[in-house]
Coordinates of C-alpha atoms in Angstrom, one line a residue:
Chain A
M89 CA -65.4 -13.7 28.8
R90 CA -68.6 -13.4 30.6
T91 CA -68.7 -14.1 34.1
A92 CA -71.1 -17.2 35.0
T93 CA -72.7 -18.0 38.1
G94 CA -75.3 -20.6 39.2
A95 CA -77.1 -22.3 36.5
E96 CA -75.4 -20.6 33.8
A97 CA -72.2 -21.7 35.0
G98 CA -73.6 -25.4 35.3
G99 CA -73.9 -26.3 39.0
D100 CA -71.9 -24.4 42.0
V101 CA -69.2 -23.2 40.0
S102 CA -68.7 -19.2 40.4
V103 CA -66.5 -17.7 38.3
R104 CA -64.7 -14.6 38.2
A105 CA -63.0 -12.8 35.2
V106 CA -60.3 -9.9 36.2
L107 CA -58.0 -8.0 34.1
A108 CA -55.1 -7.8 36.4
N109 CA -52.9 -4.9 35.1
P110 CA -55.5 -2.8 33.7
R111 CA -53.0 0.0 33.2
A112 CA -50.4 -1.8 31.7
T113 CA -53.1 -3.5 29.2
R114 CA -54.3 0.4 28.2
L115 CA -50.6 1.0 27.5
G116 CA -49.9 -2.4 25.9
R117 CA -47.2 -2.7 28.0
R118 CA -45.5 -5.7 30.1
Y119 CA -45.8 -3.6 33.3
L120 CA -45.6 0.1 34.3
D121 CA -43.2 0.2 37.5
T122 CA -42.5 -3.4 37.9
D123 CA -43.7 -7.1 36.7
L124 CA -47.0 -7.7 38.4
N125 CA -46.7 -11.2 38.7
R126 CA -43.5 -10.8 40.8
C127 CA -45.2 -9.2 43.5
F128 CA -47.2 -12.0 45.1
T129 CA -44.6 -13.3 47.7
H130 CA -45.8 -13.0 51.3
A131 CA -43.0 -10.5 52.1
A132 CA -44.1 -8.4 48.7
L133 CA -48.0 -8.7 50.0
N134 CA -47.4 -8.0 53.6
G135 CA -44.2 -6.0 54.0
P136 CA -44.2 -2.7 54.3
L137 CA -44.8 -0.6 51.4
S138 CA -42.7 2.8 50.5
D139 CA -43.9 6.6 50.3
A140 CA -44.5 5.9 46.4
P141 CA -44.6 2.2 45.8
P142 CA -44.8 1.1 42.2
Y143 CA -47.6 0.6 40.7
E144 CA -47.9 -3.3 40.7
M145 CA -47.0 -3.6 44.2
T146 CA -50.4 -1.7 45.5
R147 CA -52.0 -3.5 42.6
A148 CA -50.8 -7.2 43.9
R149 CA -52.4 -6.0 47.3
E150 CA -55.7 -5.0 45.8
L151 CA -56.0 -8.2 43.8
D152 CA -54.8 -10.4 47.0
A153 CA -57.8 -8.6 49.3
L154 CA -60.0 -9.8 46.2
L155 CA -59.2 -13.1 45.5
G156 CA -57.2 -14.2 48.9
P157 CA -55.8 -13.6 51.4
K158 CA -53.0 -15.6 49.9
G159 CA -52.9 -18.8 52.4
S160 CA -55.7 -18.2 53.8
P161 CA -59.8 -20.3 54.1
R162 CA -60.9 -17.5 52.2
A163 CA -58.9 -17.2 49.0
V164 CA -60.4 -18.4 46.0
D165 CA -60.4 -22.3 45.2
L166 CA -58.7 -21.8 41.8
V167 CA -56.6 -19.0 39.9
C168 CA -55.9 -19.2 36.5
D169 CA -53.7 -16.7 35.4
L170 CA -54.0 -16.3 31.3
H171 CA -50.5 -15.6 29.5
N172 CA -48.7 -15.3 26.3
S173 CA -45.2 -16.2 25.4
T174 CA -43.0 -15.6 22.3
S175 CA -41.7 -18.9 22.8
N176 CA -42.6 -21.8 21.1
M177 CA -44.0 -23.7 24.1
G178 CA -47.4 -24.7 22.8
L179 CA -49.8 -24.7 25.8
C180 CA -48.3 -25.2 29.1
V181 CA -49.6 -25.0 32.7
I182 CA -47.0 -23.9 35.2
A183 CA -47.3 -24.0 39.0
F184 CA -45.2 -24.1 41.6
S185 CA -46.3 -27.7 43.2
D186 CA -45.5 -31.1 41.8
C187 CA -48.2 -32.6 44.3
D188 CA -51.1 -30.0 43.7
W189 CA -53.3 -33.1 42.6
I190 CA -56.2 -30.4 41.3
C191 CA -54.0 -29.0 39.4
L192 CA -52.0 -32.2 37.8
H193 CA -55.4 -33.7 37.3
V194 CA -56.8 -30.5 35.4
F195 CA -53.5 -30.7 33.5
R196 CA -54.0 -34.2 32.4
Y197 CA -57.6 -33.7 31.2
L198 CA -56.2 -30.7 29.4
Q199 CA -54.0 -33.0 27.6
R200 CA -56.6 -35.2 27.0
Q201 CA -59.6 -33.0 25.7
M202 CA -56.7 -31.2 23.3
P203 CA -55.0 -33.7 21.4
D204 CA -54.0 -31.2 18.3
I205 CA -51.7 -28.7 20.6
P206 CA -48.8 -30.1 22.7
V207 CA -49.6 -29.6 26.3
R208 CA -47.4 -29.6 29.5
Y209 CA -46.9 -28.8 32.9
I210 CA -44.0 -27.1 34.0
H211 CA -42.9 -27.2 37.7
L212 CA -41.6 -24.1 39.0
D213 CA -39.7 -26.1 42.2
V214 CA -40.3 -22.7 44.3
P215 CA -40.8 -23.5 48.2
D216 CA -44.3 -22.5 49.2
E217 CA -43.0 -19.3 51.2
E218 CA -41.1 -18.3 47.8
S219 CA -44.3 -18.2 45.7
F220 CA -44.5 -14.9 43.3
S221 CA -47.0 -15.3 40.7
L222 CA -50.7 -13.9 40.8
D223 CA -51.7 -17.7 40.7
S224 CA -50.2 -18.7 44.0
V225 CA -53.3 -16.6 46.0
G226 CA -55.5 -19.0 45.5
K227 CA -55.9 -22.2 47.2
H228 CA -55.2 -23.7 44.1
G229 CA -53.5 -21.9 41.0
F230 CA -51.6 -22.2 37.9
A231 CA -50.7 -20.3 35.1
L232 CA -51.9 -21.2 31.4
E233 CA -49.1 -19.9 28.9
I234 CA -49.9 -19.9 25.2
G235 CA -47.0 -19.4 22.6
P236 CA -45.4 -18.4 20.6
Q237 CA -47.4 -15.4 20.1
P238 CA -45.6 -11.7 19.3
H239 CA -46.5 -9.0 22.3
G240 CA -48.6 -6.5 21.7
V241 CA -50.4 -9.0 19.1
V242 CA -53.6 -11.3 19.0
R243 CA -53.6 -14.5 16.9
S244 CA -56.8 -16.0 16.5
D245 CA -55.1 -19.9 16.9
I246 CA -53.8 -19.0 19.8
Y247 CA -57.1 -17.1 21.1
T248 CA -59.1 -20.0 20.4
A249 CA -56.2 -22.5 22.2
M250 CA -56.8 -20.3 25.5
K251 CA -60.6 -20.2 25.1
D252 CA -60.8 -23.9 24.7
G253 CA -57.9 -24.5 27.6
L254 CA -59.9 -22.5 29.8
Q255 CA -63.6 -24.1 29.0
H256 CA -62.0 -27.5 29.1
T257 CA -60.6 -26.1 32.9
L258 CA -64.1 -24.8 34.1
D259 CA -65.7 -28.1 32.8
W260 CA -63.1 -30.4 34.6
V261 CA -64.1 -28.3 37.7
R262 CA -68.0 -29.1 37.3
L263 CA -67.2 -33.0 36.7
F264 CA -65.2 -32.7 39.9
N265 CA -68.0 -30.7 41.5
S266 CA -70.6 -33.3 40.5
G267 CA -68.6 -36.0 41.7
A268 CA -66.7 -37.7 38.7
V269 CA -64.1 -39.7 39.6
F270 CA -60.8 -39.1 37.8
E271 CA -58.4 -42.2 37.9
G272 CA -54.8 -41.7 39.1
G273 CA -51.7 -42.7 36.8
P274 CA -48.7 -41.4 35.8
V275 CA -48.0 -38.2 34.1
D276 CA -44.8 -36.7 32.5
L277 CA -43.8 -32.9 34.0
F278 CA -40.7 -30.8 33.3
T279 CA -38.9 -29.5 36.8
A280 CA -37.6 -26.6 36.2
V281 CA -33.8 -26.9 37.4
G282 CA -31.9 -23.7 36.0
H283 CA -31.5 -21.2 33.2
V284 CA -29.1 -19.7 31.0
D285 CA -28.2 -16.6 30.1
Y286 CA -27.0 -14.7 27.0
P287 CA -23.5 -13.9 26.7
R288 CA -23.1 -10.3 27.4
E289 CA -20.5 -7.4 26.9
A290 CA -19.1 -6.9 30.3
D291 CA -19.2 -2.8 30.5
T292 CA -22.9 -2.3 28.6
Q293 CA -24.1 -5.7 29.6
N294 CA -25.6 -5.6 25.6
I295 CA -26.0 -9.4 24.3
M296 CA -23.6 -10.9 22.0
A297 CA -25.3 -13.5 20.9
A298 CA -28.7 -15.1 19.9
I299 CA -30.2 -18.1 20.5
H300 CA -28.6 -20.7 18.2
P301 CA -31.1 -21.2 15.0
K302 CA -30.5 -25.0 15.8
L303 CA -32.2 -24.0 19.5
Q304 CA -34.4 -21.7 18.2
D305 CA -38.2 -23.3 18.4
Q306 CA -36.8 -26.1 19.7
D307 CA -38.7 -25.9 23.3
F308 CA -39.1 -29.4 25.2
C309 CA -36.5 -30.9 23.1
L310 CA -34.0 -32.4 24.5
L311 CA -30.6 -30.4 24.2
R312 CA -27.0 -32.2 24.9
P313 CA -23.9 -31.5 25.7
E314 CA -21.9 -30.2 23.4
E315 CA -25.2 -29.0 21.0
P316 CA -25.3 -25.4 19.5
M317 CA -27.0 -23.1 22.0
F318 CA -25.9 -19.3 20.8
Q319 CA -24.7 -17.9 17.7
T320 CA -22.7 -14.5 18.4
F321 CA -23.2 -11.6 16.4
S322 CA -20.2 -12.6 14.2
G323 CA -21.0 -15.9 13.3
Q324 CA -19.4 -17.9 16.0
T325 CA -21.5 -21.1 17.4
L326 CA -21.3 -21.1 21.2
R327 CA -22.7 -24.8 22.9
Y328 CA -24.2 -25.8 26.0
K329 CA -21.7 -26.9 28.4
G330 CA -23.9 -28.4 31.1
S331 CA -23.0 -32.4 31.7
E332 CA -26.7 -33.5 32.2
P333 CA -28.9 -33.5 28.8
L334 CA -32.0 -31.1 29.9
Y335 CA -35.1 -29.7 28.2
P336 CA -35.2 -26.0 27.3
F337 CA -38.2 -24.0 27.5
F338 CA -39.1 -20.5 27.5
I339 CA -36.5 -20.1 24.6
N340 CA -36.0 -16.7 23.4
E341 CA -39.0 -15.2 25.7
C342 CA -39.2 -11.1 24.9
A343 CA -39.6 -10.3 28.5
Y344 CA -36.5 -12.5 29.9
Y345 CA -34.0 -10.7 28.4
E346 CA -33.9 -8.2 31.0
K347 CA -34.2 -10.5 33.4
G348 CA -31.2 -12.3 32.4
V349 CA -32.7 -15.7 30.7
A350 CA -32.1 -17.0 27.3
L351 CA -33.6 -19.8 28.2
Y352 CA -34.9 -22.4 31.3
L353 CA -33.7 -26.0 31.4
A354 CA -35.8 -29.0 32.9
R355 CA -35.7 -32.1 34.2
K356 CA -38.6 -34.7 32.9
R357 CA -40.3 -36.4 35.8
S358 CA -42.9 -38.6 35.9
V359 CA -45.6 -38.3 38.7
T360 CA -48.2 -40.8 39.6
L361 CA -51.3 -39.1 40.3
P362 CA -53.4 -40.4 42.8
T363 CA -57.5 -41.4 42.0
L364 CA -59.2 -37.6 42.9
R365 CA -62.9 -37.4 43.4
V366 CA -64.4 -34.7 45.7
H367 CA -65.3 -34.9 49.2
K368 CA -68.8 -35.7 49.2
K369 CA -70.0 -34.1 52.9
G370 CA -72.8 -31.2 52.2
H371 CA -71.9 -29.1 49.5
P372 CA -69.1 -29.8 47.2
A373 CA -67.5 -26.1 48.1
N374 CA -68.1 -22.9 49.1
F375 CA -67.4 -20.3 46.5
V376 CA -67.3 -16.6 46.7
S377 CA -70.2 -14.7 44.6
V378 CA -69.2 -12.8 41.4
Q379 CA -68.5 -9.8 39.0
E380 CA -66.4 -8.5 36.7
E381 CA -63.4 -7.0 38.2
E382 CA -61.2 -4.5 36.8
Chain B
M24 CA -33.5 -2.6 -24.1
E25 CA -33.0 1.0 -22.9
H26 CA -29.6 1.5 -20.9
F27 CA -28.9 4.4 -18.1
S28 CA -25.8 5.5 -17.3
L29 CA -25.7 6.8 -13.4
P30 CA -23.1 8.7 -11.3
A31 CA -20.9 6.5 -9.0
L32 CA -22.3 5.5 -5.6
S33 CA -19.9 6.6 -2.9
R34 CA -22.0 7.5 0.2
V35 CA -23.8 4.4 1.9
V36 CA -25.8 4.7 5.0
I37 CA -27.1 1.3 7.0
S38 CA -29.5 2.3 9.8
G39 CA -31.3 0.4 12.6
G40 CA -33.3 1.0 15.3
T41 CA -35.5 3.4 13.6
H42 CA -38.2 1.8 15.7
G43 CA -36.4 0.8 19.1
N44 CA -37.7 -2.5 19.3
E45 CA -37.3 -3.9 15.9
M46 CA -34.2 -5.6 17.3
T47 CA -32.3 -7.0 13.8
G48 CA -31.2 -3.4 12.9
V49 CA -29.9 -2.5 15.9
Y50 CA -27.7 -5.9 16.4
V51 CA -26.5 -5.4 13.0
V52 CA -25.8 -1.8 13.3
R53 CA -23.6 -2.6 16.5
E54 CA -22.1 -5.4 14.9
M55 CA -20.9 -3.5 12.0
A56 CA -20.0 -0.4 14.4
K57 CA -17.5 -2.8 16.3
N58 CA -15.9 -3.6 13.1
K59 CA -15.3 -0.1 12.3
V60 CA -15.1 -0.8 8.5
D61 CA -15.7 2.7 6.9
K62 CA -14.6 2.2 3.4
I63 CA -15.9 -0.8 1.0
G64 CA -13.9 -0.3 -2.2
S65 CA -14.6 3.2 -3.1
A66 CA -17.6 3.6 -1.3
S67 CA -17.9 4.9 2.2
R68 CA -19.9 3.2 4.9
T69 CA -21.9 4.6 7.6
T70 CA -23.9 3.0 10.4
V71 CA -26.5 4.5 12.5
L72 CA -28.9 3.9 15.3
S73 CA -31.9 5.8 14.2
N74 CA -33.9 6.2 17.1
P75 CA -31.0 5.7 20.6
E76 CA -34.0 6.7 23.2
A77 CA -36.2 4.3 21.9
V78 CA -33.6 1.7 21.4
K79 CA -32.6 1.8 25.2
V80 CA -36.0 1.2 26.1
C81 CA -36.9 -1.1 23.7
R82 CA -39.6 1.0 22.4
R83 CA -41.1 1.4 18.8
Y84 CA -41.0 5.4 19.9
I85 CA -40.4 7.9 22.9
D86 CA -43.1 10.6 21.6
K87 CA -43.8 10.0 18.4
D88 CA -43.5 7.1 15.5
L89 CA -39.9 8.6 14.1
N90 CA -40.2 6.7 10.8
R91 CA -43.4 9.4 10.4
C92 CA -41.4 12.8 10.8
F93 CA -39.4 13.1 7.4
T94 CA -42.0 14.5 5.2
D95 CA -40.8 18.0 3.7
A96 CA -43.6 19.8 6.1
L97 CA -42.4 18.4 9.5
L98 CA -38.5 18.6 8.2
S99 CA -39.0 22.2 7.9
A100 CA -40.8 23.0 10.8
T101 CA -39.5 25.3 13.4
L102 CA -38.6 23.1 16.7
T103 CA -39.2 24.1 19.7
P104 CA -38.1 22.9 23.3
S105 CA -41.3 21.4 23.5
S106 CA -41.2 19.3 20.3
P107 CA -41.5 15.6 20.2
Y108 CA -38.1 14.0 20.7
E109 CA -38.7 12.3 17.6
I110 CA -39.3 15.5 15.3
K111 CA -36.0 16.8 16.8
R112 CA -34.1 13.7 15.9
A113 CA -35.8 13.5 12.6
H114 CA -33.9 17.1 11.9
E115 CA -30.7 15.7 13.0
L116 CA -31.0 12.8 10.8
N117 CA -32.1 14.7 7.7
A118 CA -29.0 17.4 8.6
L119 CA -26.8 14.3 9.0
F120 CA -27.7 12.4 5.7
G121 CA -29.6 14.8 3.7
P122 CA -31.0 17.3 3.3
K123 CA -33.8 15.1 1.7
G124 CA -34.1 16.2 -2.2
S125 CA -30.9 18.1 -2.0
P126 CA -27.6 17.0 -3.9
Q127 CA -25.7 16.6 -0.7
A128 CA -27.9 13.7 0.4
V129 CA -26.1 10.4 0.7
D130 CA -26.6 8.2 -2.0
I131 CA -27.9 5.2 -0.6
L132 CA -29.6 4.6 2.5
C133 CA -30.9 0.8 3.8
D134 CA -33.3 1.3 6.8
I135 CA -33.6 -1.9 8.3
H136 CA -37.1 -3.2 10.1
N137 CA -38.8 -6.4 11.3
T138 CA -42.4 -7.1 11.5
T139 CA -44.6 -9.2 13.2
A140 CA -46.0 -10.5 9.9
N141 CA -44.9 -13.3 8.0
M142 CA -43.1 -11.2 5.0
G143 CA -39.6 -13.0 4.7
M144 CA -37.9 -10.0 3.1
C145 CA -39.4 -7.3 1.6
F146 CA -37.4 -4.3 0.1
I147 CA -39.9 -1.3 0.6
F148 CA -39.1 2.0 -1.6
Y149 CA -41.5 4.9 -2.5
R150 CA -41.0 5.4 -6.3
F151 CA -39.5 3.5 -9.5
D152 CA -35.6 3.9 -9.0
W153 CA -33.3 1.8 -11.2
I154 CA -30.5 1.9 -8.4
T155 CA -33.0 0.2 -5.6
L156 CA -34.5 -1.6 -7.7
H157 CA -31.4 -3.0 -9.3
I158 CA -30.0 -3.9 -5.9
F159 CA -33.5 -5.6 -5.0
K160 CA -33.4 -7.9 -8.7
Y161 CA -29.4 -8.5 -7.7
I162 CA -30.6 -9.9 -3.9
Q163 CA -33.4 -11.5 -5.1
S164 CA -31.2 -13.6 -7.6
K165 CA -28.1 -14.1 -5.4
A166 CA -29.5 -14.9 -1.9
S167 CA -29.3 -18.0 -0.2
F168 CA -32.9 -17.8 1.3
G169 CA -36.2 -16.5 0.1
P170 CA -38.4 -15.4 -0.6
V171 CA -37.4 -11.4 -1.5
R172 CA -40.2 -9.2 -2.5
A173 CA -40.4 -5.6 -3.5
I174 CA -43.1 -3.3 -2.4
Q175 CA -44.2 0.1 -3.8
F176 CA -45.6 2.6 -2.0
D177 CA -46.9 5.4 -4.5
T178 CA -45.9 8.2 -2.6
P179 CA -44.7 11.9 -3.9
L180 CA -41.3 12.8 -2.6
P181 CA -42.4 15.7 -0.5
E182 CA -45.3 13.4 1.4
A183 CA -42.5 10.4 1.5
Y184 CA -42.7 10.2 5.6
S185 CA -39.8 7.7 6.4
L186 CA -36.3 8.0 7.0
E187 CA -35.1 6.6 3.9
A188 CA -36.6 9.2 1.7
V189 CA -33.8 11.5 2.8
A190 CA -31.1 10.0 0.8
K191 CA -31.0 10.3 -2.7
H192 CA -31.4 6.3 -3.0
G193 CA -33.6 5.0 -0.3
F194 CA -35.1 2.1 0.5
T195 CA -35.9 0.0 4.0
L196 CA -35.7 -3.7 4.6
E197 CA -38.4 -5.5 6.2
V198 CA -38.3 -8.7 7.7
G199 CA -40.0 -10.9 9.4
P200 CA -41.9 -12.6 11.1
Q201 CA -39.7 -11.6 14.2
P202 CA -41.9 -10.3 17.8
T203 CA -40.8 -7.1 18.9
G204 CA -38.0 -7.0 21.8
V205 CA -36.6 -10.2 20.1
I206 CA -33.4 -11.2 18.1
R207 CA -34.1 -14.1 16.1
A208 CA -30.6 -15.6 14.7
D209 CA -32.0 -16.6 11.3
I210 CA -33.1 -13.3 10.6
Y211 CA -29.9 -11.8 11.6
N212 CA -28.2 -13.9 9.2
M213 CA -30.6 -12.9 6.2
V214 CA -30.1 -9.3 7.2
M215 CA -26.3 -9.5 6.9
E216 CA -26.3 -12.0 4.0
A217 CA -28.4 -9.5 2.4
L218 CA -25.6 -6.1 3.6
D219 CA -23.1 -8.3 2.2
L220 CA -24.9 -8.5 -1.3
I221 CA -25.6 -5.0 -1.5
M222 CA -22.0 -3.9 -1.2
D223 CA -21.0 -6.5 -3.2
W224 CA -23.5 -4.9 -6.1
L225 CA -22.2 -1.8 -5.2
E226 CA -18.6 -2.3 -5.6
K227 CA -19.4 -3.7 -8.9
F228 CA -21.7 -0.8 -10.2
N229 CA -18.7 1.4 -8.9
S230 CA -16.2 -0.7 -11.0
G231 CA -17.9 -0.1 -14.2
R232 CA -20.4 -3.5 -14.5
T233 CA -23.4 -3.2 -16.4
F234 CA -26.2 -4.7 -15.2
E235 CA -28.6 -5.7 -17.3
G236 CA -32.3 -5.0 -17.3
G237 CA -35.6 -7.1 -17.1
E238 CA -38.9 -7.3 -15.9
V239 CA -39.5 -6.8 -12.1
E240 CA -42.5 -7.8 -10.2
A241 CA -43.4 -5.7 -7.5
F242 CA -46.1 -5.0 -4.9
C243 CA -48.1 -1.9 -5.1
K244 CA -50.1 -0.6 -2.1
T245 CA -53.3 0.3 -2.7
N246 CA -55.2 0.6 0.6
A247 CA -55.4 -0.6 4.4
L248 CA -58.6 -2.4 6.1
D249 CA -58.9 -1.8 9.9
Y250 CA -59.9 -4.3 12.8
P251 CA -63.6 -4.6 13.5
R252 CA -64.0 -2.1 16.5
D253 CA -66.3 -1.9 19.6
P254 CA -68.2 1.6 18.4
T255 CA -68.2 2.5 22.1
T256 CA -64.4 1.4 23.4
D257 CA -63.2 1.1 20.1
D258 CA -61.4 -2.1 21.0
I259 CA -61.0 -4.3 18.1
T260 CA -63.8 -7.0 18.4
A261 CA -62.0 -9.8 16.1
A262 CA -58.6 -11.1 15.5
V263 CA -57.2 -11.7 12.0
H264 CA -58.5 -14.9 10.5
P265 CA -56.3 -18.4 10.4
Q266 CA -57.2 -18.5 7.1
L267 CA -55.4 -14.9 6.3
Q268 CA -52.7 -15.4 9.3
D269 CA -49.3 -15.6 8.1
N270 CA -50.5 -15.7 4.3
D271 CA -48.9 -12.3 3.4
F272 CA -48.8 -12.0 -0.4
K273 CA -51.8 -14.8 -1.1
L274 CA -54.2 -13.4 -3.5
L275 CA -57.0 -12.4 -1.2
R276 CA -60.6 -12.8 -2.8
P277 CA -64.0 -11.3 -2.4
G278 CA -65.7 -14.0 -0.2
D279 CA -62.1 -15.3 1.6
P280 CA -62.3 -15.1 5.6
I281 CA -60.3 -12.1 6.9
F282 CA -61.3 -11.5 10.6
Q283 CA -63.0 -14.0 12.9
S284 CA -64.8 -12.2 16.1
F285 CA -63.9 -12.9 19.8
N286 CA -67.5 -14.6 19.5
G287 CA -66.2 -16.9 16.6
E288 CA -67.9 -15.2 14.0
T289 CA -66.1 -15.3 10.3
V290 CA -65.5 -11.7 8.8
K291 CA -65.5 -11.7 5.0
Y292 CA -63.4 -9.6 2.6
E293 CA -65.6 -7.7 0.2
G294 CA -63.1 -5.9 -1.9
E295 CA -61.5 -6.5 -5.4
E296 CA -58.6 -9.3 -5.6
A297 CA -55.4 -7.9 -3.9
Y298 CA -52.6 -9.1 -2.4
P299 CA -52.3 -8.5 1.7
F300 CA -49.3 -7.6 3.4
F301 CA -48.2 -6.6 6.9
V302 CA -50.6 -8.8 8.1
N303 CA -51.6 -8.8 11.8
E304 CA -48.3 -6.0 12.3
C305 CA -48.3 -5.3 15.7
A306 CA -47.2 -1.4 15.7
Y307 CA -50.5 -1.0 13.2
Y308 CA -53.2 -1.7 15.8
E309 CA -53.0 1.9 17.3
K310 CA -52.7 2.8 13.4
K311 CA -55.9 1.4 12.9
I312 CA -54.6 -1.1 10.0
A313 CA -54.9 -5.0 10.1
F314 CA -53.5 -5.7 6.9
Q315 CA -52.6 -3.9 3.8
L316 CA -53.3 -4.4 0.2
A317 CA -51.5 -4.0 -3.1
R318 CA -52.1 -4.9 -6.6
K319 CA -48.7 -6.6 -8.6
I320 CA -47.1 -4.7 -11.3
S321 CA -44.5 -5.5 -13.4
I322 CA -41.8 -3.0 -13.9
S323 CA -39.3 -2.5 -16.9
L324 CA -35.8 -1.9 -15.7
P325 CA -33.4 -0.9 -17.9
S326 CA -29.8 -2.2 -18.0
I327 CA -27.6 0.5 -15.9
S328 CA -23.6 1.1 -15.6
V329 CA -21.8 3.8 -13.9
T330 CA -21.1 6.8 -15.8
K331 CA -17.7 7.3 -16.9
D332 CA -15.7 10.4 -17.0

């Protein structure tokens, strides 16, 4: 996307586009040495670095210097990090907070502006000090996760959805800055409570089963105790053994096999948003100036 | 109708992991190896993980696409310590299951692949081979799933570059859509069912049953189209159009949309009527292929039975 400042952006919003992991992008891989999107904890950003640190640890510090520092008043106002998933998740706004009203109002705005695609909010219930992803560098931030799309592939429909989601996010920011009032009200969100790994062979750690056909692609459809969860490679059905019906997501995400995750589970909760309006004292906000960065 | 008598088929190889991130073949081969079934009736069955190093790191290949290493030229080239891993591995596989083109080669080799394209199950073969076509016809008629299609790459044997060319009667079982690095149970089940049907057919053939001939429809590859690219960076500037995406084997006519630029413009097809396949296959971006095209052909299959001593 093209960067925009001043009049082109429509007001006081300056927008910076960043290719977060250019070396991995060039190779068409998730990462070179380590998952960049786990390198933004305070410890990772500020602790001592080894002699030959993983590429992504160094890159995370560069991004923190560019967009942060995380937790400081100089950090950018909003980070929107674009992701894809092989899971059938539609469009998800993923954030660490369930009470960041900026993120939640943006989410509700997206839901209303994009009725043709499922739009959901995933709350990663992780304490502030342990937030680990790039979007946590900004004062406000979220990941915009869209699937299903295979890694290494670009689908037109997903590209358009991402472009639209981003455009609506920027529209919301401009509306907010120009004094629009966003009425409060209830929204449903999904708070992650745990995950389930694949059954694995004790010696090799190879997985012994795949997600069951009845669960595959059923992200955000309630999973009840005893419902099918896995199908072993010898044809046996393994069932969900939890006691609480929960909502599965990131079902069969390619990148999570190595993280020991076959699916995540969440509780659906209702949160009441307050009415939101920009604080009108002089300028709406201060923004850092712009360049497209690599 | 013509009838052919053919020798019994005794040596069968099922291979997976020729591309290390196409997961169905990997798990099918692992499961079959666990069950330690070596003999099915009168035929012996071997399973092999073709590219174990690539499987270990879940990548398509380490140095070079293994499934392009089986031309006569590459198989007869002298190996050096600096030869790409896959060139060395191709020589090993050729020694194990070939030599390609010789009477010692295995009878049947079924190489399991996945694609990100919406192709269902496809049998891919190089030339008209009555055995593989009969196997295809049998599976097409008996499988509980569909569609099952046949694709022919009209390549003379010396230039045939993929693993299955090593066998006397080889074919690729290509199934999609499935993302690389992912195993879907529904696709796994389809392939297991197809393999059971293949072994079933072999047993019947070896026992003397006659398989009736008939007309078989197949898709014969003609050419391929690349993405529009930026002339300076070579980056693609468009994605497969939403009206073409997932519409493998649906007739493409001149004027139909094929690409949508990232700025929203539509690019239209300008060639002759043809059937697209491998539409938006992940591994083909680097091979400069957005989709392949084929014409539909009809093959007259003779009836066949095993030669009686």
